[in-house]
Coordinates of C-alpha atoms in Angstrom, one line a residue:
X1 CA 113.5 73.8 84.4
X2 CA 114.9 73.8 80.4
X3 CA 114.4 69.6 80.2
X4 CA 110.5 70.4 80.5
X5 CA 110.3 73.0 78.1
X6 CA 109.7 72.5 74.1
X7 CA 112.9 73.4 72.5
X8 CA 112.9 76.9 70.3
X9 CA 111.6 75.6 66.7
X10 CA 114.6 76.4 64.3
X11 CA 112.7 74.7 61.7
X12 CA 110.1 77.3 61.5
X13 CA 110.6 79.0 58.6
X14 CA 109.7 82.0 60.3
X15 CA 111.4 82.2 62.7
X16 CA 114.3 83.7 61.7
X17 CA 112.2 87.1 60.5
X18 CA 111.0 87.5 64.0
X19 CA 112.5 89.0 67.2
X20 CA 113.7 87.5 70.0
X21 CA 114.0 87.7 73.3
X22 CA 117.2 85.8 75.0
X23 CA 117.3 84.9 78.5
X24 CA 120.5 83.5 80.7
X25 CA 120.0 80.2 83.2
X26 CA 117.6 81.7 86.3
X27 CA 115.6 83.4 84.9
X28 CA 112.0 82.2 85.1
X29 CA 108.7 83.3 82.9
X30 CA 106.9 85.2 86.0
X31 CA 109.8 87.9 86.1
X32 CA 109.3 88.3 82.1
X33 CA 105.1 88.4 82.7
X34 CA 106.0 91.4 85.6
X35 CA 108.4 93.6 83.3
X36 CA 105.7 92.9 80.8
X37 CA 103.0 94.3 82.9
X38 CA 105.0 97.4 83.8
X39 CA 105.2 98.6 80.1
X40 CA 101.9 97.2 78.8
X41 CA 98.8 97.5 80.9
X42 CA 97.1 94.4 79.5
X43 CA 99.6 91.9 79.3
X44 CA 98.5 88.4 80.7
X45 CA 99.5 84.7 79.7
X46 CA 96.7 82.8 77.4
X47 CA 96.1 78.8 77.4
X48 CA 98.6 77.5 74.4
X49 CA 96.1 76.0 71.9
X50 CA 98.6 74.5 69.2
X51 CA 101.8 72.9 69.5
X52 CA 105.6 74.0 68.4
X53 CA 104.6 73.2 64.7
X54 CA 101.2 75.4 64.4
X55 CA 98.6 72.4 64.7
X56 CA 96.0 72.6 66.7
X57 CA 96.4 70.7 70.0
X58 CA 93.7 67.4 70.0
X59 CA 92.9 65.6 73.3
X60 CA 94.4 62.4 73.5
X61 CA 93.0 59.3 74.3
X62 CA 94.1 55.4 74.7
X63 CA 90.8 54.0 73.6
X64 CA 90.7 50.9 71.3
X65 CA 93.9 50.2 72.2
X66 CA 96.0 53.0 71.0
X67 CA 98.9 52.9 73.1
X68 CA 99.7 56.9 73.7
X69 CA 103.3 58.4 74.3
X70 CA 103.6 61.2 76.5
X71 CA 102.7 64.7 74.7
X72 CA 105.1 67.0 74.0
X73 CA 105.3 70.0 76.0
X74 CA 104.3 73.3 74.6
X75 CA 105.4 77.1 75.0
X76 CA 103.1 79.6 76.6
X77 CA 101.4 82.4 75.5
X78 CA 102.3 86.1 76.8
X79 CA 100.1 88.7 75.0
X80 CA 101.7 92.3 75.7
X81 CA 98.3 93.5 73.6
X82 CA 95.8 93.1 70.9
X83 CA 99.0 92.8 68.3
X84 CA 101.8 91.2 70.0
X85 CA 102.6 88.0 71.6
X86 CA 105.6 86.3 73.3
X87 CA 105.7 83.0 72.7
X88 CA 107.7 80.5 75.1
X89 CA 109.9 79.8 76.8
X90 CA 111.4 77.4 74.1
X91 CA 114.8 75.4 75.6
X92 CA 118.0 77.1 73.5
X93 CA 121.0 74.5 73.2
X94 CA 124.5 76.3 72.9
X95 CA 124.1 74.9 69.3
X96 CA 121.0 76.9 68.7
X97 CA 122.6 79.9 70.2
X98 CA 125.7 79.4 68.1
X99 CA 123.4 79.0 64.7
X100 CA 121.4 82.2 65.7
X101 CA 124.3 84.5 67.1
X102 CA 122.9 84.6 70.5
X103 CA 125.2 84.6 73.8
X104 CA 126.5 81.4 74.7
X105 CA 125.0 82.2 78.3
X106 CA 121.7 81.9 76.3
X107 CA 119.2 78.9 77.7
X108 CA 115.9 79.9 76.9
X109 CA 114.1 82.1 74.6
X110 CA 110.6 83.6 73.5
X111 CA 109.4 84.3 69.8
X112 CA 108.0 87.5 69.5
X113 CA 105.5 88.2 67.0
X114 CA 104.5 91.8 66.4
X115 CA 103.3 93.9 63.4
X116 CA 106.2 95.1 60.8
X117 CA 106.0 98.6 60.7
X118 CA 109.3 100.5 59.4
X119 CA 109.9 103.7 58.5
X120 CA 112.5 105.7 56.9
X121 CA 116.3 105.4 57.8
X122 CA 117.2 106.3 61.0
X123 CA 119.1 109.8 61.4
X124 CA 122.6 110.2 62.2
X125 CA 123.4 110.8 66.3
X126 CA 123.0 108.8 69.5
X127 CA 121.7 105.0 69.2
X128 CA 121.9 104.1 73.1
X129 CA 119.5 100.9 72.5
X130 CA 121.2 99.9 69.1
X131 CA 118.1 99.9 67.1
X132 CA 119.8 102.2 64.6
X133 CA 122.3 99.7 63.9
X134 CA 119.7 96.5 63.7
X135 CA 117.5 98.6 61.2
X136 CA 120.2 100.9 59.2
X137 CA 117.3 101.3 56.1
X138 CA 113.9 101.6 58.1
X139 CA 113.6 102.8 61.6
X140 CA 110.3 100.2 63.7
X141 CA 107.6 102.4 63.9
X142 CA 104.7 102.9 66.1
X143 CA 103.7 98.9 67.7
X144 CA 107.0 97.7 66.3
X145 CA 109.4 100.3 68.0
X146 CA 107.4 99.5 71.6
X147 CA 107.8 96.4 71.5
X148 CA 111.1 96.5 70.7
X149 CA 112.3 99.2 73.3
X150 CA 110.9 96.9 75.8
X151 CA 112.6 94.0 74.4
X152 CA 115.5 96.0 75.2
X153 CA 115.0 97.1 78.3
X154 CA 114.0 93.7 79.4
X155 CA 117.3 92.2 78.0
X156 CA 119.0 95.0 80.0
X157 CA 117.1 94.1 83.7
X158 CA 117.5 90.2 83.1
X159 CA 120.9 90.0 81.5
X160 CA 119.7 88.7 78.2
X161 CA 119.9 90.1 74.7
X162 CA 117.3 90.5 71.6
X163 CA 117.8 89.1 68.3
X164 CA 116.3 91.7 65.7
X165 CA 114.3 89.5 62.7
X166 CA 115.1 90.6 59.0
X167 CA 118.7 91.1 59.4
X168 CA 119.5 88.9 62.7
X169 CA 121.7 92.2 64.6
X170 CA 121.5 90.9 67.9
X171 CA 121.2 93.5 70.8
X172 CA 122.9 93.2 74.4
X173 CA 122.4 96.0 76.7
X174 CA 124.8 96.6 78.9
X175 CA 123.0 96.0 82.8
X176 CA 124.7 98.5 84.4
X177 CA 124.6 100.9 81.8
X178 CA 120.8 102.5 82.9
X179 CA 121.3 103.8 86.9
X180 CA 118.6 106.2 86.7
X181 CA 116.0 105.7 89.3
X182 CA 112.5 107.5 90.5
X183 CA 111.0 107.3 93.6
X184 CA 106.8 107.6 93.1
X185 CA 105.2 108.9 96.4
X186 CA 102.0 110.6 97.3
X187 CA 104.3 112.9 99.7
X188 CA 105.2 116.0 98.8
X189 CA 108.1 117.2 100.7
X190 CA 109.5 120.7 101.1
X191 CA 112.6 121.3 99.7
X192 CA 114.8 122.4 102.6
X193 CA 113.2 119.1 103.8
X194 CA 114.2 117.1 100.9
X195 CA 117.9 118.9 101.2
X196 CA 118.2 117.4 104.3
X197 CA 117.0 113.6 103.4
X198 CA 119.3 113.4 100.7
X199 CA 122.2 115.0 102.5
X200 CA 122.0 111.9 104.4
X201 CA 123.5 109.9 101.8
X202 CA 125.2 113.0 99.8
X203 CA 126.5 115.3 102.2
X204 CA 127.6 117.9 99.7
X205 CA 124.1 118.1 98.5
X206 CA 122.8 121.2 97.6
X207 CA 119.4 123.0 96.2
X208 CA 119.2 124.0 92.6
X209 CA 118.7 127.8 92.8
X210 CA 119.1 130.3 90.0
X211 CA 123.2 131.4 89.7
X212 CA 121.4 135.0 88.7
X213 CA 118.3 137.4 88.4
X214 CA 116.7 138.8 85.0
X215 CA 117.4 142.4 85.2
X216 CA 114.9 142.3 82.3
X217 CA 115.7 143.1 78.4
X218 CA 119.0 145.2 77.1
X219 CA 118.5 148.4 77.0
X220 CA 116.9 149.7 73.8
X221 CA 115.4 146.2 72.9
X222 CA 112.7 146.4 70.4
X223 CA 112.3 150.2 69.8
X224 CA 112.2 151.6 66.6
X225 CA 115.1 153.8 66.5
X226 CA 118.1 152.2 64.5
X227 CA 121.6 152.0 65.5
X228 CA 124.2 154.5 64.5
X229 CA 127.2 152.0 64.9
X230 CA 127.6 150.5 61.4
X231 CA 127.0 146.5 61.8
X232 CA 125.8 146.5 65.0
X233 CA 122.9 144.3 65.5
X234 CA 119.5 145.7 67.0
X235 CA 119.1 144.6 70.5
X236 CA 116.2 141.9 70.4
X237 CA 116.0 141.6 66.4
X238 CA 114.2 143.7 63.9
X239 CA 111.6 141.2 63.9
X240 CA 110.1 142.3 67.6
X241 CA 110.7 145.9 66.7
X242 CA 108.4 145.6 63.5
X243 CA 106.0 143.3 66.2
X244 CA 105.5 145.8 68.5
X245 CA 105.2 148.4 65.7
X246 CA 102.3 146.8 64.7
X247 CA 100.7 145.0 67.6
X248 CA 102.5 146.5 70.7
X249 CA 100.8 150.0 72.7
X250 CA 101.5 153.3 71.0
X251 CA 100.4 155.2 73.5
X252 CA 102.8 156.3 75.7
X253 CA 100.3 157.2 79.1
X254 CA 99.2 153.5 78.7
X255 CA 102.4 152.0 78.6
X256 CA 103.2 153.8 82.0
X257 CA 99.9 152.0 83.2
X258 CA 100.6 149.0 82.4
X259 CA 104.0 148.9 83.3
X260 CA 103.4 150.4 86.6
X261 CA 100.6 147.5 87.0
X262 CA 103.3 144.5 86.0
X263 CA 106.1 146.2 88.9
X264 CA 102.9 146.1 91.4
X265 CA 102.6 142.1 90.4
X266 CA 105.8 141.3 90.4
X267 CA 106.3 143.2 94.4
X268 CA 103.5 141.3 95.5
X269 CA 104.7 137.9 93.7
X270 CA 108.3 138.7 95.8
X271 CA 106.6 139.2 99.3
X272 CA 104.6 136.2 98.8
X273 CA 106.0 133.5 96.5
X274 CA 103.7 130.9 95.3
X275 CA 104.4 127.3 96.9
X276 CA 107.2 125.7 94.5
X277 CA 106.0 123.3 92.4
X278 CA 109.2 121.8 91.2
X279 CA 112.4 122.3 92.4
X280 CA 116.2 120.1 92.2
X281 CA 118.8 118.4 94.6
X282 CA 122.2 118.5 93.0
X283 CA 125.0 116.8 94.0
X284 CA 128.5 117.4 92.8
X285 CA 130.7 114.5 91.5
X286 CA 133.7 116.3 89.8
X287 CA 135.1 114.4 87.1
X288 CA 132.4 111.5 87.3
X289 CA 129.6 114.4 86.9
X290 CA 126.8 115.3 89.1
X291 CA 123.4 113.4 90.3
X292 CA 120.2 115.9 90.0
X293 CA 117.3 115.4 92.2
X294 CA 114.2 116.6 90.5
X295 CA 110.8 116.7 92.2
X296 CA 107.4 117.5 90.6
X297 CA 103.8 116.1 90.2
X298 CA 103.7 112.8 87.4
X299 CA 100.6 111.9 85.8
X300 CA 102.2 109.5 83.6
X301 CA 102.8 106.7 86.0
X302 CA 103.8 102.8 85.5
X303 CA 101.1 100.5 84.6
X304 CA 101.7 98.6 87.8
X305 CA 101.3 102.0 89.4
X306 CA 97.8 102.9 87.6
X307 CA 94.9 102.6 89.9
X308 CA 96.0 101.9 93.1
X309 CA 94.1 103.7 96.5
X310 CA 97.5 105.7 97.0
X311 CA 97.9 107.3 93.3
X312 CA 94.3 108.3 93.1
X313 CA 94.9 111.7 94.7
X314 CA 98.2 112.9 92.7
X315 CA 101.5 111.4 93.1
X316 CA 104.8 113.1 93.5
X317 CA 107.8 111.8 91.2
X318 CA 111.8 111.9 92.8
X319 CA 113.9 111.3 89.9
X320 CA 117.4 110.9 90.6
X321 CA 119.4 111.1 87.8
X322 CA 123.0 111.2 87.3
X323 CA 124.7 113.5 84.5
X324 CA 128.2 112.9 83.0
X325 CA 130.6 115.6 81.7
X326 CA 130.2 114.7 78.4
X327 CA 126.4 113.8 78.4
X328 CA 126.0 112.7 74.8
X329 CA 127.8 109.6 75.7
X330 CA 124.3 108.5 77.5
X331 CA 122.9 108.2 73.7
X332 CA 126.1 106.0 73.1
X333 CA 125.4 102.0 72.8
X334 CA 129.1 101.7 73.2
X335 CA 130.4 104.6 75.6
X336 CA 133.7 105.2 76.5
X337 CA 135.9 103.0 79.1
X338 CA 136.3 106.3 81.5
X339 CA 132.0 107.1 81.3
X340 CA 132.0 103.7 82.1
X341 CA 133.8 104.8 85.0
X342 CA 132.6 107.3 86.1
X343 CA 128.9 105.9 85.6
X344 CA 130.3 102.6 88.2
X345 CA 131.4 104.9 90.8
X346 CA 127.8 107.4 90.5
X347 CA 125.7 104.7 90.8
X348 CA 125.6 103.6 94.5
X349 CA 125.4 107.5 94.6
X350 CA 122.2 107.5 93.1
X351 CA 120.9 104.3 95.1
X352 CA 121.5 105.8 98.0
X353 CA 120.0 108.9 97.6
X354 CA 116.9 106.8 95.8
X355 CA 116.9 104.6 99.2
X356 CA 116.7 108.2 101.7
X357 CA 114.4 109.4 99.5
X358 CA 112.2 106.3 100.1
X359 CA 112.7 105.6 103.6
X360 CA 111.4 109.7 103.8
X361 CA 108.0 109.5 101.5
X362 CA 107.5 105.6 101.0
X363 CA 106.1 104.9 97.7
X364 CA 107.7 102.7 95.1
X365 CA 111.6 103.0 93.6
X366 CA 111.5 102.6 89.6
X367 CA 114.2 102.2 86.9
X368 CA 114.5 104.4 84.1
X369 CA 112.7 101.8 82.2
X370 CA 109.7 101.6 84.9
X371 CA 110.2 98.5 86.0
X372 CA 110.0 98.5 89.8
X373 CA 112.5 97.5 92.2
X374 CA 112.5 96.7 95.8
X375 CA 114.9 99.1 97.9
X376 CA 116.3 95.9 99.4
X377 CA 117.7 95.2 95.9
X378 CA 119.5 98.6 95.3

């Protein structure tokens, strides 16, 4: 496939200042043009109207003799929307990849052009898509920073990696390192039902239930009389007794009406619960963590989602995610060798439960980065 593609254009000045995105041998433009879809609801290839060098593309002709070589072929156009483009794939030789920094596994690429939009340097803490580290004096704002997430997470699902433009910091996501997954469904299933689907992959599955009741606030909370214990602190702050001093009920007989109204509520809301409208699946892992089921209604759904007959009514999102003991390593770009671990040994966890899950409501499985997967391929 790389012989009949142009080869990436290192003598455009430009070039270097732009981002990139690096792809390993197999992987062919159509899977780029889908990932694209799933983040930008516009994206579609345009007809190439100039070649490698920036001129305009004139039909060719052998008349009056002209003997005519064979053109030269040129990249393709991917617009993700009215400000960026993806230009390519351009052929990368291992010396291009070597010049550029790029993985040696590198054999084609796209030039990515997008607005510039940086803003002030990035604060201290977690940096789990590097971006921190390509732009230590400006964070990408805004157009920029989608783009660039993307790049990422594209990099991540095909193996490549993104070369940042201005300083060159080349990003290479780890492919295992984002196991998260979400089953979409117009199903909403019980949860004593959904207990039992995933306790077909997790046995030890359980329902997230409160460990204990409110028995409401500490006694003496907000009232005006002050403490005769030297430095002891007023139950529920100074602030709410001064609040309710001048905004709460004074008189004492309404006080006993209303709170004698809010007990009636709160016995009727206890003989009849309202149908849940969220609830979680947990699963212990000792030492490698635990995977949380969550289940609630999404109205942000995947582009590739938007519109379809089965999503028009409401659509129920399963996220299964898993949670580490130490779960600021999951902002890490680097984490440790025993997350890594650990994360290695949760993941067909999580697949499995993704996979019940499915085979239960139907629907479609999605990444963390919303890009859709086929249960066959989990």
């Amino acid at each position: 496939m790389t012989r009949d593609l142009p080869r990436l254009p290192l003598s455009d000045e430009g070039l270097r200042g732009r981002h990139l995105l690096a792809l390993p041998e197999g992987v062919e433009p159509d899977e780029v043009e889908v990932l694209a879809a799933s983040r930008f609801l516009n994206a579609r290839w345009e007809e190439p109207d100039a070649d490698p060098t920036g001129q305009r593309a004139r039909p060719l002709t052998a008349a009056l003799g002209i003997r005519i070589g064979a053109a030269r072929p040129q990249a393709r156009v991917l617009r993700l929307n009215r400000h960026s483009t993806l230009t390519g794939p351009y052929t990368v030789t291992q010396a291009d990849a070597v010049a550029l920094g790029l993985p040696v596994t590198t054999v084609t690429a796209f030039d990515v052009a997008c607005p510039r939009d940086r803003g002030v340097r990035p604060a201290p803490g977690g940096d789990r898509h590097g971006l921190k580290r390509a732009f230590p004096d400006g964070y990408p704002n805004r157009e920029e920073e989608r783009v660039l997430l993307w790049l990422v997470a594209a990099a991540r699902r095909l193996g490549g990696a993104v070369r940042t433009g201005q300083n060159g910091v080349v990003l290479q996501p780890d492919m295992e390192s984002a196991i998260d997954l979400t089953v979409f469904s117009d199903r909403w299933v019980e949860p004593d039902e959904a207990l039992a689907v995933v306790q077909r992959a997790a046995p030890r599955a359980r329902l997230s239930v409160p460990t204990s009741e409110w028995s409401g606030p500490m006694a003496g909370a907000g009232r005006a009389e002050r403490h005769t214990l030297a430095g002891m602190p007023e139950p529920g702050g100074s602030g709410l007794r001064d609040a309710l001093l001048e905004h709460g009920v004074l008189d004492p007989d309404e006080r006993r009406r209303l709170a004698q109204e809010a007990a009636a509520f709160d016995e009727l809301m206890l003989a009849a619960p309202p149908a849940a409208e969220s609830y979680g699946v947990l699963v212990e892992l000792g030492v490698d963590g635990m995977v949380a089921v969550e289940a609630s209604e999404e109205t942000a759904l995947p582009p590739l989602l938007q519109g379809l007959p089965w999503t028009e009514q409401g659509v129920v999102a399963y996220r299964v995610r898993w949670e580490p003991m130490l779960v600021e390593e999951l902002e890490l770009e680097k984490p440790s060798f025993e997350h890594r671990v650990a994360r290695t040994r949760s993941a067909p966890v999580v697949q499995a439960i993704a996979r019940a899950l499915h085979a239960a409501v139907g629907g479609e499985i999605a990444d963390e980065d919303d890009f859709l997967i086929a249960p066959d391929d989990l």
